Amino acid sequence: MGEYEVTVFTGNLAFANTFNNVFIKLVGTDGESNRTWLVNIKGAAAFGQGKVSSFSVSCPKSIGKLVLIELDKQCLPLFPDDAWFCSKVEVKYPEGNIYSVPIYRWISDSEVHRFSEATALRVFEHNHHLGKYTRQQELKQREKDYRLAELSLKGLADSTENWTDFDSIKRVFCCKRTDISGPYGLLAEVFAVSLLRNMPMVHPLYKLLIPHTRYTLQINLLARSNLISEEGNFTKFASSGGEGMVTILRRSLSAITYNSLCIHDDIAERGLQDVPNFYYRDDGLRLWDIIYRFVQEILCYYYKNDDEVRQDTELQKWIGDIFEHGFLSRAGTGIPQKFSTVAELVKFVTMVLFTCSVQHASVNTGQYDYGAWMPNTPITLKLPPPTKWGTTSEAMMLETFPDVGTTVNGMATMWLLSRQSSDFVPLGQYPEEHFREEIPCKLIKEFQEELDALSAAIKTRNKNLDVPYTYMDPKEIENSVAI
C-alpha cells in the first residue's frame, strides 16, 4: 500500500476559506485512489484563507503518473454551503516525485470537479480516457460560460455655471485624467474570450496567455454598465453620448489591421523609423523583441514543427473565433484565419501579449499627464469649435468649455480609470503557477531578467530627460488590461 501526501493551497483572497468537508480522488495512468476525505489535526482551519495543509491519501497499489484529481466539497450540518478558492494541489508520491495541479478558481457547489496535472498537453497528446473526457467537458462548459456577441456598446458636481477663467480650472484639477484606451481593451476582450472558449487549462497556450487576461472581462463589463450605458457617465457628460461612443469605437476597430498591431510593421508603414527622441518607438521595439523571443522559445518547446501547429484543432478554433468575431471575417485586416506554421503562431501570440500589456499601458498611462489639463481634451463642448484662425477670445473659449459640473463629473470618472490597482502585477510576473516543467520555468526567469535589464536602461536614460518617458518601463506596465 502506498501513502501519497496531498498538499492543498487555499488562495489568499478575502473569503477564500471553507468550513465544508473536502474530498479528493487521485487518478493516474495505472489506477486511482478511493475518494478520500481530507482531514488532519487542523480541523476546519485546514482550508483557511492563505493556508497550506497536507493530508495522507492511501492507495492499494501505485497509480502511475498523475493524470488528474477529482475535488468536491460537502456542506456540514448547521454550516453554510460556502465558496472555496483553491489555488493548487501538490501530490507527493511515495518515491518522492511531486506533481502539481493548478486550479485557481472558486468551487461553490457540491459537484465533483476534475483538474488536470500541470504538464502542458496539446489535444492530440491527451491519451488517457478520463483526461481526454475531462478536457472535452471543460471546453463544453466554457462555450456556455463565455459567449461572443456584438458590443452594445459632491459640491461642484451639480454646478451648471461656466468657468470664469483658466486659473479656476487649474486650481480644481491637479493632473488626474485618462480615457478608456479605446480599441486595445476591446481587442484584449476578444483574445481573452476566445482563449477561455477554446483552450482547456492544460493547453500550453492557455498557460502562456491566461495571466495576460486578468480582470479584462471585469473592467470591460464595468465600462459597459457605468460608462456607455443609458445611465453611464459618457451618456450623461460626454459630447459623443453613449451611443456615439459605440459608433466611434466601431469605426476605430474597423480601421485596425494586423500590421497596425505589430509595432515593427506599424512604425515602418507610418515612416517613423528616423524620428528623433521618439521613445514610444524605441522602448516599444525593444519590448516587442523581448516578448517575441520569450514567446518563440516557449512555443517552439511545445511545437517542434509546422505539422503540429496545423493538427492542433483547439489552436485553430482559437484563431478562427478571433478572426470571425473580433475582426468580422474581414480578410483585408490581414488577421490570420488559421495557423499554418510555427512562425505565424509566434508572431500572432507576440502581438496578443504585446497588445494586452505594453500597448495598453502606452496609451492608457500616457493620457494621465496630457489630459489632466482639461482644455487639452474637454469631455464635451457647449459651442461649435471655431472655424477661422484668430477669431477666438478667452471669454469665448470659457463659454465653449463644459460647465463646472460636467467637467468635474467627467474628470472624476477619468481619475478613477487612471488609478493603478492595489494588486498591480507588472509585466512578466506570474503569481499563479500554470507552468511547472523545467524548461518553461527557466524561460520565464530569463524573460523577467531581460525585462529588468530594460527597465534599468530606461530609468538611466530618463535621468537625462527634462520630461522622463516612463510609460513603457516594464516595472510600470500592467501584465493585462486591468483598468
XYZ file of C-alpha atoms in Angstrom:
483
model
C 0.000 0.000 0.000
C 1.318 3.462 -0.928
C 0.849 6.678 1.019
C 0.501 9.818 -1.108
C 0.987 13.198 0.556
C -1.559 15.719 -0.739
C -0.870 19.404 -0.060
C -3.737 21.845 -0.624
C -3.137 25.574 -1.120
C -6.138 27.787 -0.319
C -5.986 31.183 -2.016
C -5.005 34.271 -0.072
C -8.190 36.105 -1.056
C -10.965 37.525 1.068
C -13.477 34.788 1.999
C -11.430 32.129 0.159
C -11.785 29.709 3.086
C -14.313 26.932 3.506
C -15.769 25.097 6.506
C -17.120 22.316 4.277
C -15.665 18.815 4.127
C -13.285 18.477 1.167
C -12.785 15.182 -0.680
C -10.198 14.146 -3.267
C -9.546 11.282 -5.665
C -6.194 10.787 -7.394
C -6.324 9.438 -10.956
C -3.159 8.104 -12.587
C -2.144 6.209 -15.692
C -2.177 2.870 -13.826
C -5.056 3.302 -11.401
C -6.766 5.595 -8.960
C -7.314 6.129 -5.255
C -10.588 5.926 -3.426
C -12.450 9.169 -2.801
C -10.785 10.378 0.401
C -11.910 12.900 2.992
C -9.122 15.434 3.575
C -8.906 15.777 7.334
C -5.998 16.466 9.694
C -5.291 17.929 13.143
C -6.053 21.454 11.893
C -9.710 20.570 11.545
C -11.826 23.267 9.886
C -8.832 25.645 9.870
C -7.065 23.475 7.282
C -8.776 25.357 4.469
C -8.490 28.858 5.907
C -7.559 31.870 3.808
C -3.963 31.523 2.581
C -3.470 28.213 4.415
C -1.279 25.363 3.161
C -2.323 21.986 4.581
C -1.091 18.440 3.991
C -3.048 15.186 4.109
C -2.408 11.500 3.534
C -4.178 9.511 0.807
C -3.729 5.729 0.731
C -3.738 3.619 -2.417
C -3.589 -0.209 -2.548
C -1.056 -0.010 -5.407
C 0.840 2.563 -7.447
C -1.431 4.732 -9.583
C 1.330 5.567 -12.080
C 1.882 9.085 -13.411
C -0.738 11.509 -12.118
C -3.286 12.447 -14.788
C -5.815 14.464 -12.797
C -7.534 14.878 -9.463
C -11.210 14.976 -8.563
C -12.235 17.507 -5.908
C -15.559 18.082 -4.222
C -16.752 19.659 -1.004
C -19.826 18.788 1.032
C -21.657 21.054 3.438
C -21.727 20.148 7.125
C -24.985 20.313 9.107
C -25.520 23.802 10.574
C -22.689 25.231 8.426
C -23.247 27.391 5.321
C -22.526 25.926 1.890
C -19.747 28.422 1.178
C -17.491 29.098 -1.798
C -13.859 27.980 -1.618
C -10.957 29.340 -3.672
C -8.316 26.674 -4.158
C -5.065 27.821 -5.770
C -3.381 24.486 -6.400
C -2.821 20.960 -5.126
C 0.506 19.150 -4.936
C 0.792 15.360 -4.740
C 3.985 13.798 -3.377
C 4.457 10.159 -4.321
C 5.960 7.515 -2.018
C 9.013 7.528 -4.322
C 9.483 11.266 -3.686
C 8.438 12.800 -7.013
C 5.933 15.675 -6.810
C 3.112 16.515 -9.220
C 1.333 19.873 -9.252
C -2.280 20.572 -10.203
C -3.142 24.253 -10.911
C -6.723 25.214 -10.026
C -7.062 28.968 -9.325
C -10.837 29.045 -9.226
C -13.799 29.163 -6.879
C -15.666 25.961 -6.030
C -19.116 26.940 -4.825
C -21.181 23.762 -5.225
C -21.043 20.128 -4.116
C -20.357 18.694 -7.573
C -17.219 16.726 -8.456
C -14.676 18.888 -10.307
C -11.756 17.455 -12.285
C -8.428 19.258 -12.698
C -5.541 18.059 -14.864
C -1.937 17.718 -13.740
C 0.197 20.742 -14.692
C 2.180 19.294 -17.603
C 1.021 21.130 -20.734
C -0.628 18.871 -23.314
C -1.960 19.625 -26.770
C -5.177 17.962 -27.845
C -3.500 15.190 -29.861
C -1.258 14.285 -26.890
C -4.068 13.544 -24.432
C -4.324 9.736 -24.458
C -5.820 8.877 -21.062
C -9.547 8.249 -21.475
C -10.631 10.249 -18.416
C -8.135 13.022 -19.136
C -9.475 13.337 -22.673
C -13.083 13.297 -21.448
C -12.302 15.957 -18.824
C -10.738 18.156 -21.495
C -13.826 17.854 -23.709
C -16.246 18.568 -20.871
C -14.232 21.595 -19.758
C -14.465 23.123 -23.225
C -18.195 22.390 -23.499
C -18.790 24.222 -20.235
C -16.554 27.112 -21.283
C -18.517 27.562 -24.515
C -21.649 28.013 -22.396
C -19.974 30.335 -19.899
C -18.167 32.594 -22.389
C -20.082 33.733 -25.428
C -19.020 36.100 -28.181
C -21.526 38.821 -29.048
C -21.505 42.205 -30.763
C -20.678 45.130 -28.490
C -23.684 47.175 -27.355
C -21.615 49.306 -26.639
C -20.101 66.304 -4.054
C -20.060 70.041 -4.311
C -19.077 71.238 -7.753
C -20.546 68.160 -9.439
C -24.023 69.740 -9.555
C -22.833 73.108 -10.845
C -24.085 74.359 -14.218
C -22.031 77.562 -14.137
C -19.425 78.419 -16.768
C -15.746 78.559 -15.896
C -14.709 82.153 -15.127
C -11.027 81.840 -16.106
C -8.264 79.317 -16.796
C -6.829 79.669 -13.297
C -10.076 78.272 -11.879
C -9.662 75.145 -13.961
C -6.035 74.822 -12.865
C -6.920 75.115 -9.186
C -9.551 72.375 -9.281
C -7.830 69.714 -11.388
C -4.413 68.507 -10.394
C -3.144 66.143 -13.054
C -5.665 63.314 -12.843
C -7.118 62.243 -16.170
C -7.112 59.345 -18.562
C -9.515 57.766 -21.028
C -10.537 54.231 -21.780
C -7.754 53.114 -24.062
C -10.203 52.508 -26.861
C -9.793 49.519 -29.123
C -6.994 47.870 -27.165
C -9.259 46.986 -24.234
C -11.857 45.606 -26.625
C -9.297 43.593 -28.586
C -7.970 42.173 -25.338
C -11.509 41.026 -24.583
C -11.749 39.246 -27.937
C -8.466 37.440 -27.316
C -9.495 36.547 -23.753
C -12.969 35.216 -24.571
C -11.662 33.126 -27.454
C -8.964 31.733 -25.165
C -11.491 30.819 -22.482
C -13.867 29.237 -25.005
C -11.347 27.188 -26.940
C -8.425 26.352 -24.665
C -8.530 23.977 -21.694
C -6.318 24.777 -18.707
C -3.860 22.059 -19.699
C -3.102 23.614 -23.122
C 0.288 25.395 -23.339
C -1.233 28.488 -24.957
C -3.755 28.807 -22.121
C -0.912 28.651 -19.612
C 1.047 31.279 -21.553
C -1.753 33.805 -22.105
C -4.177 33.454 -19.188
C -2.138 35.784 -16.900
C -2.480 38.473 -19.569
C -6.295 38.343 -19.449
C -6.559 39.124 -15.719
C -9.506 41.471 -14.959
C -10.025 42.253 -18.673
C -13.590 40.944 -18.808
C -14.464 42.581 -15.495
C -13.146 46.019 -16.454
C -14.901 45.949 -19.839
C -18.160 44.891 -18.189
C -17.872 47.864 -15.841
C -17.209 50.137 -18.817
C -20.389 48.943 -20.498
C -22.532 49.341 -17.392
C -21.041 52.545 -15.956
C -19.758 54.474 -18.962
C -21.668 53.843 -22.189
C -24.984 52.569 -20.831
C -28.141 54.693 -20.790
C -27.239 55.976 -17.328
C -23.475 55.877 -17.869
C -21.162 58.830 -17.478
C -20.357 59.072 -21.180
C -24.073 59.257 -21.923
C -24.551 61.961 -19.314
C -21.452 64.073 -19.776
C -19.527 63.313 -22.984
C -20.305 65.103 -26.235
C -20.491 61.780 -28.075
C -23.001 60.285 -25.656
C -23.070 56.552 -25.030
C -24.418 55.598 -28.470
C -21.976 57.934 -30.155
C -19.093 56.360 -28.292
C -20.150 52.928 -29.543
C -20.137 54.306 -33.103
C -16.676 55.790 -32.591
C -15.364 52.505 -31.218
C -16.837 50.563 -34.138
C -15.157 52.898 -36.626
C -11.897 52.683 -34.734
C -11.964 48.900 -34.670
C -12.861 48.718 -38.361
C -9.669 50.628 -39.197
C -7.393 48.237 -37.325
C -5.142 45.937 -39.341
C -2.752 43.202 -38.299
C 0.202 45.396 -39.266
C -1.067 48.255 -37.098
C -0.967 45.914 -34.092
C 2.623 44.774 -34.764
C 4.869 47.671 -33.789
C 7.710 46.923 -36.231
C 5.268 46.908 -39.160
C 3.308 49.878 -37.809
C 6.374 52.097 -37.381
C 7.609 51.228 -40.880
C 4.230 51.823 -42.556
C 3.945 55.236 -40.911
C 7.521 56.205 -41.829
C 8.576 56.857 -38.241
C 11.861 54.944 -38.212
C 14.080 58.049 -38.102
C 12.081 60.456 -35.934
C 14.486 61.631 -33.188
C 13.694 61.247 -29.484
C 10.695 59.011 -30.215
C 10.711 56.969 -27.024
C 7.449 55.150 -27.698
C 9.111 53.634 -30.756
C 12.450 52.959 -29.075
C 11.042 51.329 -25.938
C 8.232 49.603 -27.814
C 10.517 47.924 -30.344
C 12.798 46.632 -27.596
C 9.827 45.314 -25.635
C 8.391 43.628 -28.723
C 11.711 41.882 -29.366
C 11.990 40.679 -25.754
C 8.421 39.356 -25.803
C 8.944 37.781 -29.237
C 11.997 35.820 -28.068
C 10.141 34.616 -24.982
C 7.056 33.529 -26.938
C 9.176 31.880 -29.622
C 11.151 29.814 -27.119
C 8.031 28.752 -25.199
C 6.034 27.771 -28.284
C 8.958 26.068 -30.018
C 9.364 23.922 -26.907
C 5.856 22.550 -27.472
C 5.531 22.798 -31.276
C 8.523 21.122 -32.903
C 7.330 21.623 -36.484
C 4.615 23.210 -38.613
C 2.583 19.994 -38.846
C 1.977 20.041 -35.087
C 0.560 23.558 -35.391
C -1.771 22.562 -38.213
C -3.121 19.498 -36.388
C -3.889 21.332 -33.130
C -7.641 21.768 -33.540
C -8.017 23.815 -30.348
C -5.408 26.272 -31.581
C -7.171 26.590 -34.944
C -10.531 27.191 -33.247
C -8.944 29.927 -31.134
C -7.687 31.921 -34.122
C -10.888 31.152 -36.054
C -13.053 32.709 -33.335
C -10.801 35.777 -33.208
C -10.953 36.242 -36.981
C -14.727 35.719 -37.172
C -15.949 37.568 -34.090
C -13.144 40.020 -33.380
C -12.479 41.122 -36.953
C -15.814 40.135 -38.534
C -14.168 37.746 -41.029
C -12.605 40.665 -42.916
C -9.625 39.236 -44.786
C -8.448 42.765 -45.588
C -7.339 43.233 -41.981
C -4.527 40.743 -42.520
C -5.512 38.841 -39.372
C -4.759 35.122 -39.861
C -7.750 32.852 -40.402
C -5.686 29.823 -39.413
C -2.142 28.963 -38.414
C -0.020 27.012 -40.886
C 3.447 27.480 -39.400
C 5.146 27.902 -36.051
C 6.404 31.314 -37.217
C 2.841 32.535 -37.862
C 1.778 31.365 -34.417
C 4.742 33.022 -32.685
C 4.138 36.413 -34.311
C 0.415 36.412 -33.560
C 0.833 35.364 -29.921
C 3.538 38.022 -29.515
C 1.059 40.595 -30.822
C -1.608 39.416 -28.385
C 0.709 39.588 -25.389
C 2.099 42.982 -26.509
C -1.384 44.441 -27.089
C -2.737 43.240 -23.741
C 0.150 44.735 -21.783
C 2.626 47.106 -23.437
C 0.339 48.787 -25.977
C -2.445 49.278 -23.459
C -0.026 50.809 -20.950
C 1.420 53.170 -23.546
C -1.944 54.720 -24.431
C -3.616 54.472 -21.034
C -0.875 55.770 -18.759
C 0.263 58.433 -21.196
C -3.076 60.204 -21.136
C -2.688 60.878 -17.414
C -0.234 63.713 -17.997
C -1.718 65.166 -21.168
C -5.379 65.146 -20.206
C -5.022 66.445 -16.658
C -5.275 69.979 -18.053
C -8.949 69.947 -19.088
C -8.625 72.401 -22.029
C -6.344 69.868 -23.744
C -9.167 67.332 -24.024
C -12.524 68.674 -22.781
C -15.106 65.928 -22.368
C -17.670 67.998 -24.290
C -18.165 71.474 -25.816
C -21.160 73.754 -25.386
C -20.497 75.655 -28.624
C -19.099 74.570 -32.000
C -15.318 74.868 -32.272
C -14.002 77.909 -34.176
C -13.523 77.578 -37.916
C -11.274 80.615 -38.548
C -7.859 81.407 -37.123
C -7.634 84.390 -34.782
C -11.358 84.804 -34.127
C -11.412 83.244 -30.648
C -11.116 85.123 -27.369
C -10.559 83.752 -23.885
C -14.142 84.604 -22.996
C -15.426 82.639 -25.997
C -13.294 79.646 -25.050
C -14.634 79.673 -21.495
C -18.192 79.776 -22.855
C -17.364 76.833 -25.129
C -15.813 74.607 -22.462
C -18.110 72.293 -20.474
C -19.608 73.837 -17.365
C -18.082 73.204 -13.967
C -20.352 70.277 -13.048
C -19.872 68.442 -16.336
C -16.120 68.918 -16.091
C -15.989 67.654 -12.518
C -18.093 64.571 -13.235
C -16.088 63.746 -16.331
C -12.774 64.283 -14.597
C -13.821 62.208 -11.588
C -14.621 59.307 -13.903
C -11.321 59.606 -15.710
C -9.401 59.892 -12.448
C -10.878 56.590 -11.295
C -9.917 54.977 -14.597
C -6.336 56.185 -14.223
C -5.682 54.643 -10.830
C -3.327 51.700 -10.548
C -4.971 48.712 -8.906
C -3.925 47.806 -5.383
C -2.883 44.335 -6.591
C -0.975 45.583 -9.648
C 1.034 42.849 -11.389
C 3.869 44.144 -13.609
C 4.704 42.691 -16.996
C 6.359 39.285 -16.840
C 5.352 38.439 -13.276
C 3.234 35.306 -12.833
C 1.795 34.870 -9.311
C -0.170 31.824 -10.491
C 1.954 28.768 -11.322
C 0.492 27.393 -14.536
C 3.779 26.132 -15.986
C 5.663 23.514 -13.969
C 8.028 21.926 -16.499
C 11.690 22.850 -16.053
C 12.285 24.468 -19.462
C 9.253 26.830 -19.486
C 10.016 27.896 -15.897
C 13.618 28.635 -16.909
C 12.411 30.669 -19.899
C 10.091 32.706 -17.673
C 13.012 33.571 -15.408
C 15.123 34.659 -18.397
C 12.198 36.761 -19.671
C 11.966 38.509 -16.315
C 15.713 39.181 -16.315
C 15.530 40.788 -19.772
C 12.643 42.990 -18.647
C 14.590 44.021 -15.535
C 17.587 44.993 -17.677
C 15.406 47.091 -19.986
C 13.735 48.776 -17.017
C 17.147 49.746 -15.632
C 18.210 51.124 -19.033
C 15.025 53.205 -19.339
C 15.489 54.622 -15.838
C 19.099 55.579 -16.670
C 18.014 57.330 -19.875
C 15.190 59.157 -18.134
C 17.608 60.761 -15.673
C 18.901 62.908 -18.533
C 15.478 63.908 -19.879
C 13.627 67.067 -18.870
C 10.394 65.106 -19.287
C 11.037 61.416 -18.500
C 9.212 58.867 -20.644
C 8.112 56.212 -18.163
C 5.025 54.723 -19.774
C 6.808 51.699 -21.270
C 9.071 50.895 -18.360
C 8.361 47.176 -17.716
C 8.065 47.916 -13.996
C 5.151 50.280 -14.760
C 3.350 48.111 -17.336
C 0.385 46.073 -16.102
C 0.518 42.421 -17.135
C -3.009 42.692 -18.568
C -5.775 45.166 -19.420
C -6.875 45.568 -15.818
C -8.057 49.196 -15.902
